[in-house]
Amino acid sequence: MNANFKQAILPPATIGIVGGGQLGQMMALSAKAMGYHVGVLDPLPQAPAAQVADFQVTAAYEDQTALIELAKRSDVLTYEFENVDEAALQAAQQYAQLPQGTALLHITGNRLNEKQFLHDHGIPVTPFAPANDQQSLNFAINRVGTPAILKTIAGGYDGHGQVDINQSQPTDDALALLKHDCILEARQEFHAEVSIMVTRSATGVVTTFPLVENRHQHHILHTTIAPANVGPAVHAAARKIAVSIAEALELRGVLGIEFFVLPDDTLLVNELAPRPHNSGHYTIEACNISQFEAHIRSICGLPIPPITQIKPAVMRNLLGADLTVAREQLVDHPEWHFHDYGKADIKPQRKMGHVTVLADDIDDALNSLATLKGEQ
């Protein structure tokens, strides 16, 4: 599905990152530590990734001229989010290698494509159906049932672009969402949300990180506990699914896989992220290599070692004013690994940074972070 190459891209080659947010920043930091040069494309001057990169192309993501400029100045391209213009990336491939390819974006950047891909490969997902007008929504409700969630097939994240449907008659909010193409998904009763990071080398070796538990507030990831407090069978099932997906995609780079754990401990795949994932930030301190180093190794054709977790860990997102609270408390918490993304404006529910705590006991790590009483 993507371009593979036989020869590794070695430092001091240049890696071009499409997207300048915190994921790009942490990719860039890993790449720089390994001796690579880094360029970033982002419309925001001094975006978080640009602050630690060698150069920035300041332009919109869909600006094909700008993307080709980044490609001409790079040896390999990668991206930090799903909604990248596929045509622009395809045009840029004549100037720089794109190991992840564009098929991965075509699948994961569209919820309907993603669910269909998983279903076609025998991966368990919730019942789903397309909806783009009232007639198709009524058909989808009859097929999927209620309660269900209507989601835009592209562009939504952290709870944006979705509406709950609890009855057979769609609400005005649901009908309003149909100005976009949508997917209706059956809502599941689950007892945990978990995720796993997986990567695959240029030679086809698949490597997984530990399965972690995720706790959300207002549809935004709040806390990640690593490893997840679920049974060994759940850990094994998640690894097996992750390997199947990575092989089906001919994956390069890191892929985040989110699951629901149902009451009987079976797993349903909820979403895929074709890049490092928020719930994998703990790997920076808690694993022998981070998800970001694994991503760089994969796209550059370097081998990836088996992943080991050094200690149990808890990662807490800093949303909005949480960042200010955490800064003020840093003097009292030497155990905190504090990350400030350097975003210009503090906004409610915006991911401004994160804190990771390693401890022999998960409860000790959770208690250490309990003093963060910012955004709830």
mmCIF file of C-alpha atoms in Angstrom:
data_model
loop_
_atom_site.group_PDB
_atom_site.id
_atom_site.type_symbol
_atom_site.label_atom_id
_atom_site.label_comp_id
_atom_site.label_asym_id
_atom_site.label_seq_id
_atom_site.Cartn_x
_atom_site.Cartn_y
_atom_site.Cartn_z
ATOM 1 C CA MET A 1 0.000 0.000 0.000
ATOM 2 C CA ASN A 2 2.941 2.323 0.348
ATOM 3 C CA ALA A 3 6.400 2.999 -0.937
ATOM 4 C CA ASN A 4 9.034 0.786 0.596
ATOM 5 C CA PHE A 5 12.719 1.247 0.039
ATOM 6 C CA LYS A 6 15.712 -0.988 0.558
ATOM 7 C CA GLN A 7 18.292 1.502 1.782
ATOM 8 C CA ALA A 8 18.006 3.155 5.184
ATOM 9 C CA ILE A 9 17.867 6.941 5.396
ATOM 10 C CA LEU A 10 20.643 7.819 7.830
ATOM 11 C CA PRO A 11 21.490 10.985 9.764
ATOM 12 C CA PRO A 12 22.066 13.806 8.935
ATOM 13 C CA ALA A 13 19.305 13.421 6.338
ATOM 14 C CA THR A 14 16.331 15.763 6.566
ATOM 15 C CA ILE A 15 12.885 14.635 7.716
ATOM 16 C CA GLY A 16 9.976 16.823 6.616
ATOM 17 C CA ILE A 17 6.955 16.790 8.928
ATOM 18 C CA VAL A 18 3.550 17.886 7.640
ATOM 19 C CA GLY A 19 1.945 19.451 10.711
ATOM 20 C CA GLY A 20 3.524 21.496 13.459
ATOM 21 C CA GLY A 21 1.608 20.514 16.599
ATOM 22 C CA GLN A 22 2.794 18.675 19.688
ATOM 23 C CA LEU A 23 3.048 15.303 17.942
ATOM 24 C CA GLY A 24 5.295 16.861 15.314
ATOM 25 C CA GLN A 25 7.286 18.523 18.079
ATOM 26 C CA MET A 26 7.960 15.217 19.836
ATOM 27 C CA MET A 27 8.776 13.534 16.508
ATOM 28 C CA ALA A 28 11.235 16.349 15.807
ATOM 29 C CA LEU A 29 12.879 16.061 19.220
ATOM 30 C CA SER A 30 13.460 12.337 18.690
ATOM 31 C CA ALA A 31 14.776 12.893 15.177
ATOM 32 C CA LYS A 32 17.111 15.675 16.300
ATOM 33 C CA ALA A 33 18.489 13.503 19.111
ATOM 34 C CA MET A 34 19.360 10.900 16.473
ATOM 35 C CA GLY A 35 21.171 13.474 14.344
ATOM 36 C CA TYR A 36 18.545 14.145 11.668
ATOM 37 C CA HIS A 37 17.641 17.571 10.381
ATOM 38 C CA VAL A 38 13.956 18.462 10.550
ATOM 39 C CA GLY A 39 11.669 20.728 8.536
ATOM 40 C CA VAL A 40 8.029 21.482 9.335
ATOM 41 C CA LEU A 41 5.037 22.636 7.287
ATOM 42 C CA ASP A 42 2.424 24.486 9.342
ATOM 43 C CA PRO A 43 0.314 27.619 8.798
ATOM 44 C CA LEU A 44 1.064 28.944 12.303
ATOM 45 C CA PRO A 45 4.395 30.768 12.627
ATOM 46 C CA GLN A 46 6.514 29.245 15.392
ATOM 47 C CA ALA A 47 4.199 26.246 15.756
ATOM 48 C CA PRO A 48 5.261 23.824 18.517
ATOM 49 C CA ALA A 49 7.185 21.551 16.132
ATOM 50 C CA ALA A 50 8.801 24.509 14.376
ATOM 51 C CA GLN A 51 10.251 25.677 17.703
ATOM 52 C CA VAL A 52 12.562 22.651 17.760
ATOM 53 C CA ALA A 53 13.031 22.151 13.986
ATOM 54 C CA ASP A 54 15.723 23.427 11.627
ATOM 55 C CA PHE A 55 13.291 25.249 9.373
ATOM 56 C CA GLN A 56 9.581 25.900 8.832
ATOM 57 C CA VAL A 57 7.553 26.333 5.678
ATOM 58 C CA THR A 58 4.695 28.572 6.823
ATOM 59 C CA ALA A 59 1.667 27.723 4.706
ATOM 60 C CA ALA A 60 -1.653 25.879 4.717
ATOM 61 C CA TYR A 61 -1.491 22.079 4.753
ATOM 62 C CA GLU A 62 -3.298 21.843 1.413
ATOM 63 C CA ASP A 63 -0.898 24.301 -0.258
ATOM 64 C CA GLN A 64 0.687 22.009 -2.864
ATOM 65 C CA THR A 65 3.439 24.483 -3.737
ATOM 66 C CA ALA A 66 4.457 24.719 -0.093
ATOM 67 C CA LEU A 67 4.354 20.952 0.368
ATOM 68 C CA ILE A 68 6.569 20.475 -2.664
ATOM 69 C CA GLU A 69 8.967 23.054 -1.218
ATOM 70 C CA LEU A 70 9.131 20.992 1.996
ATOM 71 C CA ALA A 71 9.682 17.819 -0.049
ATOM 72 C CA LYS A 72 12.487 19.385 -2.093
ATOM 73 C CA ARG A 73 14.266 20.312 1.138
ATOM 74 C CA SER A 74 13.723 16.854 2.693
ATOM 75 C CA ASP A 75 14.833 13.287 2.132
ATOM 76 C CA VAL A 76 11.735 11.695 3.693
ATOM 77 C CA LEU A 77 8.264 13.008 4.524
ATOM 78 C CA THR A 78 5.867 12.102 7.332
ATOM 79 C CA TYR A 79 2.709 13.591 8.841
ATOM 80 C CA GLU A 80 1.369 14.161 12.336
ATOM 81 C CA PHE A 81 -2.381 14.046 11.661
ATOM 82 C CA GLU A 82 -4.880 12.343 9.338
ATOM 83 C CA ASN A 83 -6.396 15.220 7.429
ATOM 84 C CA VAL A 84 -3.563 15.885 5.005
ATOM 85 C CA ASP A 85 -4.332 16.529 1.350
ATOM 86 C CA GLU A 86 -3.652 13.213 -0.410
ATOM 87 C CA ALA A 87 -3.200 14.732 -3.869
ATOM 88 C CA ALA A 88 -0.620 17.209 -2.592
ATOM 89 C CA LEU A 89 1.298 14.407 -0.864
ATOM 90 C CA GLN A 90 1.229 12.287 -4.011
ATOM 91 C CA ALA A 91 2.685 15.190 -5.983
ATOM 92 C CA ALA A 92 5.411 15.673 -3.359
ATOM 93 C CA GLN A 93 6.540 12.032 -3.571
ATOM 94 C CA GLN A 94 8.588 12.742 -6.689
ATOM 95 C CA TYR A 95 10.912 14.879 -4.543
ATOM 96 C CA ALA A 96 11.094 12.960 -1.236
ATOM 97 C CA GLN A 97 10.258 9.481 -0.039
ATOM 98 C CA LEU A 98 6.921 8.928 1.713
ATOM 99 C CA PRO A 99 7.236 5.488 3.349
ATOM 100 C CA GLN A 100 3.768 5.687 4.929
ATOM 101 C CA GLY A 101 2.206 6.295 1.528
ATOM 102 C CA THR A 102 -1.200 7.894 0.973
ATOM 103 C CA ALA A 103 -3.382 4.764 1.141
ATOM 104 C CA LEU A 104 -2.997 4.825 4.930
ATOM 105 C CA LEU A 105 -4.413 8.357 4.972
ATOM 106 C CA HIS A 106 -7.219 7.403 2.601
ATOM 107 C CA ILE A 107 -8.307 4.704 5.039
ATOM 108 C CA THR A 108 -7.781 6.383 8.409
ATOM 109 C CA GLY A 109 -8.785 9.901 7.361
ATOM 110 C CA ASN A 110 -12.310 8.689 6.589
ATOM 111 C CA ARG A 111 -14.283 6.899 9.314
ATOM 112 C CA LEU A 112 -16.387 4.966 6.828
ATOM 113 C CA ASN A 113 -13.337 3.771 4.891
ATOM 114 C CA GLU A 114 -11.682 2.830 8.170
ATOM 115 C CA LYS A 115 -14.596 0.800 9.520
ATOM 116 C CA GLN A 116 -15.058 -0.936 6.166
ATOM 117 C CA PHE A 117 -11.345 -1.772 5.945
ATOM 118 C CA LEU A 118 -11.362 -3.278 9.440
ATOM 119 C CA HIS A 119 -14.573 -5.203 8.778
ATOM 120 C CA ASP A 120 -13.218 -6.555 5.493
ATOM 121 C CA HIS A 121 -10.111 -7.838 7.282
ATOM 122 C CA GLY A 122 -12.045 -9.629 10.000
ATOM 123 C CA ILE A 123 -11.243 -7.074 12.714
ATOM 124 C CA PRO A 124 -14.121 -6.651 15.220
ATOM 125 C CA VAL A 125 -15.874 -3.258 15.044
ATOM 126 C CA THR A 126 -19.211 -1.894 16.188
ATOM 127 C CA PRO A 127 -22.115 -2.123 13.675
ATOM 128 C CA PHE A 128 -22.062 0.862 11.305
ATOM 129 C CA ALA A 129 -23.762 2.339 8.235
ATOM 130 C CA PRO A 130 -23.267 5.422 6.037
ATOM 131 C CA ALA A 131 -25.598 8.420 6.264
ATOM 132 C CA ASN A 132 -25.620 11.517 4.090
ATOM 133 C CA ASP A 133 -29.292 12.580 4.078
ATOM 134 C CA GLN A 134 -32.422 11.952 6.128
ATOM 135 C CA GLN A 135 -33.466 8.911 4.107
ATOM 136 C CA SER A 136 -30.089 7.184 4.462
ATOM 137 C CA LEU A 137 -29.984 8.146 8.155
ATOM 138 C CA ASN A 138 -33.365 6.501 8.738
ATOM 139 C CA PHE A 139 -32.091 3.396 6.936
ATOM 140 C CA ALA A 140 -28.902 3.457 9.038
ATOM 141 C CA ILE A 141 -30.902 3.731 12.279
ATOM 142 C CA ASN A 142 -33.014 0.731 11.248
ATOM 143 C CA ARG A 143 -29.886 -1.250 10.412
ATOM 144 C CA VAL A 144 -27.643 -0.235 13.351
ATOM 145 C CA GLY A 145 -30.279 0.427 16.007
ATOM 146 C CA THR A 146 -30.156 2.849 18.915
ATOM 147 C CA PRO A 147 -28.470 4.117 20.965
ATOM 148 C CA ALA A 148 -25.995 5.167 18.322
ATOM 149 C CA ILE A 149 -23.571 7.958 17.484
ATOM 150 C CA LEU A 150 -23.709 9.939 14.247
ATOM 151 C CA LYS A 151 -20.241 11.157 13.247
ATOM 152 C CA THR A 152 -18.835 13.104 10.329
ATOM 153 C CA ILE A 153 -16.681 10.754 8.286
ATOM 154 C CA ALA A 154 -13.791 13.242 8.263
ATOM 155 C CA GLY A 155 -12.437 16.079 10.331
ATOM 156 C CA GLY A 156 -13.946 15.425 13.760
ATOM 157 C CA TYR A 157 -11.823 14.806 16.849
ATOM 158 C CA ASP A 158 -12.079 15.063 20.658
ATOM 159 C CA GLY A 159 -15.865 14.832 20.494
ATOM 160 C CA HIS A 160 -16.347 17.364 17.688
ATOM 161 C CA GLY A 161 -18.525 16.465 14.709
ATOM 162 C CA GLN A 162 -20.726 13.894 16.418
ATOM 163 C CA VAL A 163 -24.253 13.651 17.831
ATOM 164 C CA ASP A 164 -25.851 10.992 20.048
ATOM 165 C CA ILE A 165 -28.994 9.333 18.685
ATOM 166 C CA ASN A 166 -31.102 7.651 21.346
ATOM 167 C CA GLN A 167 -34.380 7.147 19.487
ATOM 168 C CA SER A 168 -35.547 6.076 16.055
ATOM 169 C CA GLN A 169 -36.523 9.637 15.100
ATOM 170 C CA PRO A 170 -33.351 11.708 14.452
ATOM 171 C CA THR A 171 -32.988 14.998 16.307
ATOM 172 C CA ASP A 172 -32.545 18.412 14.698
ATOM 173 C CA ASP A 173 -28.859 18.317 15.721
ATOM 174 C CA ALA A 174 -28.434 15.024 13.889
ATOM 175 C CA LEU A 175 -30.157 16.349 10.773
ATOM 176 C CA ALA A 176 -27.975 19.462 10.862
ATOM 177 C CA LEU A 177 -24.838 17.287 10.954
ATOM 178 C CA LEU A 178 -25.940 15.714 7.656
ATOM 179 C CA LYS A 179 -24.642 18.713 5.755
ATOM 180 C CA HIS A 180 -21.490 16.557 5.960
ATOM 181 C CA ASP A 181 -21.172 12.928 4.917
ATOM 182 C CA CYS A 182 -21.590 10.863 8.082
ATOM 183 C CA ILE A 183 -21.373 7.392 9.564
ATOM 184 C CA LEU A 184 -23.741 5.981 12.163
ATOM 185 C CA GLU A 185 -22.115 3.701 14.730
ATOM 186 C CA ALA A 186 -23.871 1.604 17.348
ATOM 187 C CA ARG A 187 -23.004 2.851 20.823
ATOM 188 C CA GLN A 188 -21.378 0.162 22.931
ATOM 189 C CA GLU A 189 -21.557 -0.518 26.643
ATOM 190 C CA PHE A 190 -17.954 -1.095 27.669
ATOM 191 C CA HIS A 191 -16.049 -1.237 30.927
ATOM 192 C CA ALA A 192 -12.747 0.234 29.684
ATOM 193 C CA GLU A 193 -11.167 2.098 26.813
ATOM 194 C CA VAL A 194 -7.688 0.914 25.912
ATOM 195 C CA SER A 195 -5.160 1.566 23.179
ATOM 196 C CA ILE A 196 -1.971 0.153 21.756
ATOM 197 C CA MET A 197 0.775 1.602 19.587
ATOM 198 C CA VAL A 198 2.127 -0.606 16.820
ATOM 199 C CA THR A 199 4.877 -0.114 14.265
ATOM 200 C CA ARG A 200 6.483 -2.111 11.482
ATOM 201 C CA SER A 201 9.999 -1.965 10.126
ATOM 202 C CA ALA A 202 11.046 -1.725 6.496
ATOM 203 C CA THR A 203 11.759 -5.460 6.603
ATOM 204 C CA GLY A 204 8.227 -6.251 7.820
ATOM 205 C CA VAL A 205 8.917 -6.897 11.510
ATOM 206 C CA VAL A 206 5.901 -5.768 13.583
ATOM 207 C CA THR A 207 6.520 -4.372 17.073
ATOM 208 C CA THR A 208 3.901 -3.400 19.666
ATOM 209 C CA PHE A 209 4.014 -1.192 22.726
ATOM 210 C CA PRO A 210 2.141 -2.156 25.927
ATOM 211 C CA LEU A 211 -1.649 -1.949 26.016
ATOM 212 C CA VAL A 212 -2.769 1.061 28.088
ATOM 213 C CA GLU A 213 -6.017 2.207 29.710
ATOM 214 C CA ASN A 214 -7.466 5.597 28.785
ATOM 215 C CA ARG A 215 -9.798 7.763 30.844
ATOM 216 C CA HIS A 216 -11.637 10.610 29.146
ATOM 217 C CA GLN A 217 -13.425 13.770 30.240
ATOM 218 C CA HIS A 218 -15.685 15.676 27.831
ATOM 219 C CA HIS A 219 -14.602 13.283 25.021
ATOM 220 C CA ILE A 220 -10.937 14.315 25.467
ATOM 221 C CA LEU A 221 -8.233 12.012 26.783
ATOM 222 C CA HIS A 222 -7.527 12.964 30.390
ATOM 223 C CA THR A 223 -5.367 10.174 31.849
ATOM 224 C CA THR A 224 -3.503 7.167 30.483
ATOM 225 C CA ILE A 225 -2.481 4.262 32.737
ATOM 226 C CA ALA A 226 0.308 2.008 31.484
ATOM 227 C CA PRO A 227 -0.001 -0.908 31.422
ATOM 228 C CA ALA A 228 -3.778 -1.355 31.296
ATOM 229 C CA ASN A 229 -5.334 -3.119 34.285
ATOM 230 C CA VAL A 230 -6.981 -5.853 32.235
ATOM 231 C CA GLY A 231 -6.442 -9.578 32.070
ATOM 232 C CA PRO A 232 -3.606 -11.268 30.157
ATOM 233 C CA ALA A 233 -6.064 -12.510 27.532
ATOM 234 C CA VAL A 234 -7.071 -8.923 26.707
ATOM 235 C CA HIS A 235 -3.422 -7.861 26.358
ATOM 236 C CA ALA A 236 -2.778 -10.836 24.064
ATOM 237 C CA ALA A 237 -5.891 -10.188 21.971
ATOM 238 C CA ALA A 238 -4.944 -6.518 21.490
ATOM 239 C CA ARG A 239 -1.438 -7.455 20.357
ATOM 240 C CA LYS A 240 -2.831 -10.010 17.910
ATOM 241 C CA ILE A 241 -5.250 -7.484 16.402
ATOM 242 C CA ALA A 242 -2.520 -4.833 16.214
ATOM 243 C CA VAL A 243 -0.216 -7.172 14.301
ATOM 244 C CA SER A 244 -3.035 -8.108 11.896
ATOM 245 C CA ILE A 245 -3.813 -4.455 11.174
ATOM 246 C CA ALA A 246 -0.151 -3.498 10.726
ATOM 247 C CA GLU A 247 0.387 -6.340 8.263
ATOM 248 C CA ALA A 248 -2.818 -5.594 6.341
ATOM 249 C CA LEU A 249 -1.760 -1.953 5.974
ATOM 250 C CA GLU A 250 1.866 -2.800 5.177
ATOM 251 C CA LEU A 251 2.405 -0.216 7.893
ATOM 252 C CA ARG A 252 5.329 2.151 8.123
ATOM 253 C CA GLY A 253 5.568 4.558 11.021
ATOM 254 C CA VAL A 254 3.538 4.246 14.227
ATOM 255 C CA LEU A 255 -0.188 3.507 14.279
ATOM 256 C CA GLY A 256 -2.405 4.112 17.313
ATOM 257 C CA ILE A 257 -5.306 1.686 17.780
ATOM 258 C CA GLU A 258 -8.143 2.506 20.186
ATOM 259 C CA PHE A 259 -10.352 -0.291 21.544
ATOM 260 C CA PHE A 260 -13.464 -0.734 23.651
ATOM 261 C CA VAL A 261 -13.242 -3.557 26.193
ATOM 262 C CA LEU A 262 -16.733 -5.079 26.383
ATOM 263 C CA PRO A 263 -18.171 -6.590 29.597
ATOM 264 C CA ASP A 264 -17.131 -10.096 28.471
ATOM 265 C CA ASP A 265 -13.543 -8.833 27.859
ATOM 266 C CA THR A 266 -13.804 -9.013 24.071
ATOM 267 C CA LEU A 267 -12.350 -6.118 22.105
ATOM 268 C CA LEU A 268 -13.830 -3.829 19.456
ATOM 269 C CA VAL A 269 -11.579 -1.488 17.489
ATOM 270 C CA ASN A 270 -12.908 2.054 17.824
ATOM 271 C CA GLU A 271 -10.442 4.170 15.836
ATOM 272 C CA LEU A 272 -7.081 4.133 14.096
ATOM 273 C CA ALA A 273 -4.558 6.981 14.141
ATOM 274 C CA PRO A 274 -1.852 6.811 11.416
ATOM 275 C CA ARG A 275 0.769 8.456 13.610
ATOM 276 C CA PRO A 276 1.951 8.563 17.224
ATOM 277 C CA HIS A 277 -0.970 8.951 19.608
ATOM 278 C CA ASN A 278 -1.751 10.987 22.711
ATOM 279 C CA SER A 279 -2.051 7.815 24.797
ATOM 280 C CA GLY A 280 1.499 6.829 23.841
ATOM 281 C CA HIS A 281 3.224 9.853 25.368
ATOM 282 C CA TYR A 282 4.148 7.842 28.472
ATOM 283 C CA THR A 283 6.627 5.890 26.303
ATOM 284 C CA ILE A 284 9.058 8.836 26.305
ATOM 285 C CA GLU A 285 10.078 8.072 29.893
ATOM 286 C CA ALA A 286 8.584 4.625 30.556
ATOM 287 C CA CYS A 287 9.907 2.518 27.651
ATOM 288 C CA ASN A 288 13.308 1.665 26.224
ATOM 289 C CA ILE A 289 12.403 3.717 23.152
ATOM 290 C CA SER A 290 9.495 6.114 22.737
ATOM 291 C CA GLN A 291 6.698 5.863 20.181
ATOM 292 C CA PHE A 292 8.304 8.876 18.485
ATOM 293 C CA GLU A 293 11.711 7.246 18.103
ATOM 294 C CA ALA A 294 9.948 4.105 16.836
ATOM 295 C CA HIS A 295 8.154 6.251 14.258
ATOM 296 C CA ILE A 296 11.404 7.839 13.063
ATOM 297 C CA ARG A 297 13.154 4.466 12.945
ATOM 298 C CA SER A 298 10.333 2.948 10.916
ATOM 299 C CA ILE A 299 10.044 5.691 8.294
ATOM 300 C CA CYS A 300 13.825 5.875 7.901
ATOM 301 C CA GLY A 301 14.260 2.119 7.487
ATOM 302 C CA LEU A 302 16.108 1.491 10.758
ATOM 303 C CA PRO A 303 15.522 -1.629 12.869
ATOM 304 C CA ILE A 304 13.195 -1.340 15.873
ATOM 305 C CA PRO A 305 14.078 -3.212 19.089
ATOM 306 C CA PRO A 306 11.539 -5.203 21.085
ATOM 307 C CA ILE A 307 9.702 -2.789 23.380
ATOM 308 C CA THR A 308 10.088 -3.063 27.141
ATOM 309 C CA GLN A 309 8.405 -0.911 29.781
ATOM 310 C CA ILE A 310 10.771 0.159 32.537
ATOM 311 C CA LYS A 311 8.144 0.993 35.188
ATOM 312 C CA PRO A 312 4.381 1.433 35.456
ATOM 313 C CA ALA A 313 3.379 4.946 34.409
ATOM 314 C CA VAL A 314 0.533 7.428 34.391
ATOM 315 C CA MET A 315 0.250 10.227 31.829
ATOM 316 C CA ARG A 316 -2.021 13.206 32.553
ATOM 317 C CA ASN A 317 -2.970 15.643 29.789
ATOM 318 C CA LEU A 318 -2.724 19.333 30.658
ATOM 319 C CA LEU A 319 -5.795 20.983 29.142
ATOM 320 C CA GLY A 320 -6.162 24.741 29.037
ATOM 321 C CA ALA A 321 -5.435 26.300 32.430
ATOM 322 C CA ASP A 322 -4.111 22.965 33.732
ATOM 323 C CA LEU A 323 -0.801 24.066 32.270
ATOM 324 C CA THR A 324 -0.568 27.092 34.562
ATOM 325 C CA VAL A 325 -1.511 24.980 37.591
ATOM 326 C CA ALA A 326 1.135 22.385 36.724
ATOM 327 C CA ARG A 327 3.813 25.041 36.248
ATOM 328 C CA GLU A 328 3.089 26.430 39.697
ATOM 329 C CA GLN A 329 3.263 22.975 41.297
ATOM 330 C CA LEU A 330 6.485 21.860 39.610
ATOM 331 C CA VAL A 331 8.586 22.944 42.610
ATOM 332 C CA ASP A 332 6.779 20.376 44.784
ATOM 333 C CA HIS A 333 6.941 17.399 42.403
ATOM 334 C CA PRO A 334 10.415 16.207 41.431
ATOM 335 C CA GLU A 335 8.810 12.946 40.231
ATOM 336 C CA TRP A 336 6.912 14.736 37.453
ATOM 337 C CA HIS A 337 8.162 14.518 33.870
ATOM 338 C CA PHE A 338 6.706 17.811 32.657
ATOM 339 C CA HIS A 339 6.067 18.601 28.980
ATOM 340 C CA ASP A 340 4.983 22.078 27.824
ATOM 341 C CA TYR A 341 4.167 22.165 24.101
ATOM 342 C CA GLY A 342 4.883 25.875 23.768
ATOM 343 C CA LYS A 343 1.515 26.834 22.297
ATOM 344 C CA ALA A 344 1.004 30.585 22.060
ATOM 345 C CA ASP A 345 -2.495 30.768 23.583
ATOM 346 C CA ILE A 346 -4.013 28.899 26.505
ATOM 347 C CA LYS A 347 -7.581 27.936 25.567
ATOM 348 C CA PRO A 348 -10.157 25.818 27.440
ATOM 349 C CA GLN A 349 -9.928 22.085 26.621
ATOM 350 C CA ARG A 350 -6.880 22.676 24.420
ATOM 351 C CA LYS A 351 -3.997 20.219 24.867
ATOM 352 C CA MET A 352 -1.215 22.421 26.241
ATOM 353 C CA GLY A 353 1.149 19.798 27.618
ATOM 354 C CA HIS A 354 1.295 16.640 29.698
ATOM 355 C CA VAL A 355 2.863 15.184 32.832
ATOM 356 C CA THR A 356 4.079 11.608 33.190
ATOM 357 C CA VAL A 357 4.846 9.905 36.500
ATOM 358 C CA LEU A 358 6.674 6.595 36.847
ATOM 359 C CA ALA A 359 6.119 4.566 40.001
ATOM 360 C CA ASP A 360 6.251 0.986 41.225
ATOM 361 C CA ASP A 361 2.571 1.302 42.098
ATOM 362 C CA ILE A 362 0.000 2.899 39.773
ATOM 363 C CA ASP A 363 -1.945 4.328 42.736
ATOM 364 C CA ASP A 364 1.163 6.241 43.829
ATOM 365 C CA ALA A 365 1.437 7.784 40.365
ATOM 366 C CA LEU A 366 -2.266 8.684 40.325
ATOM 367 C CA ASN A 367 -1.984 10.255 43.781
ATOM 368 C CA SER A 368 0.984 12.314 42.635
ATOM 369 C CA LEU A 369 -1.160 13.819 39.877
ATOM 370 C CA ALA A 370 -4.276 14.270 42.017
ATOM 371 C CA THR A 371 -3.204 17.779 42.986
ATOM 372 C CA LEU A 372 -3.857 18.922 39.408
ATOM 373 C CA LYS A 373 -7.345 20.320 39.871
ATOM 374 C CA GLY A 374 -7.492 22.473 36.769
ATOM 375 C CA GLU A 375 -9.982 21.793 33.965
ATOM 376 C CA GLN A 376 -12.469 19.062 34.793
#
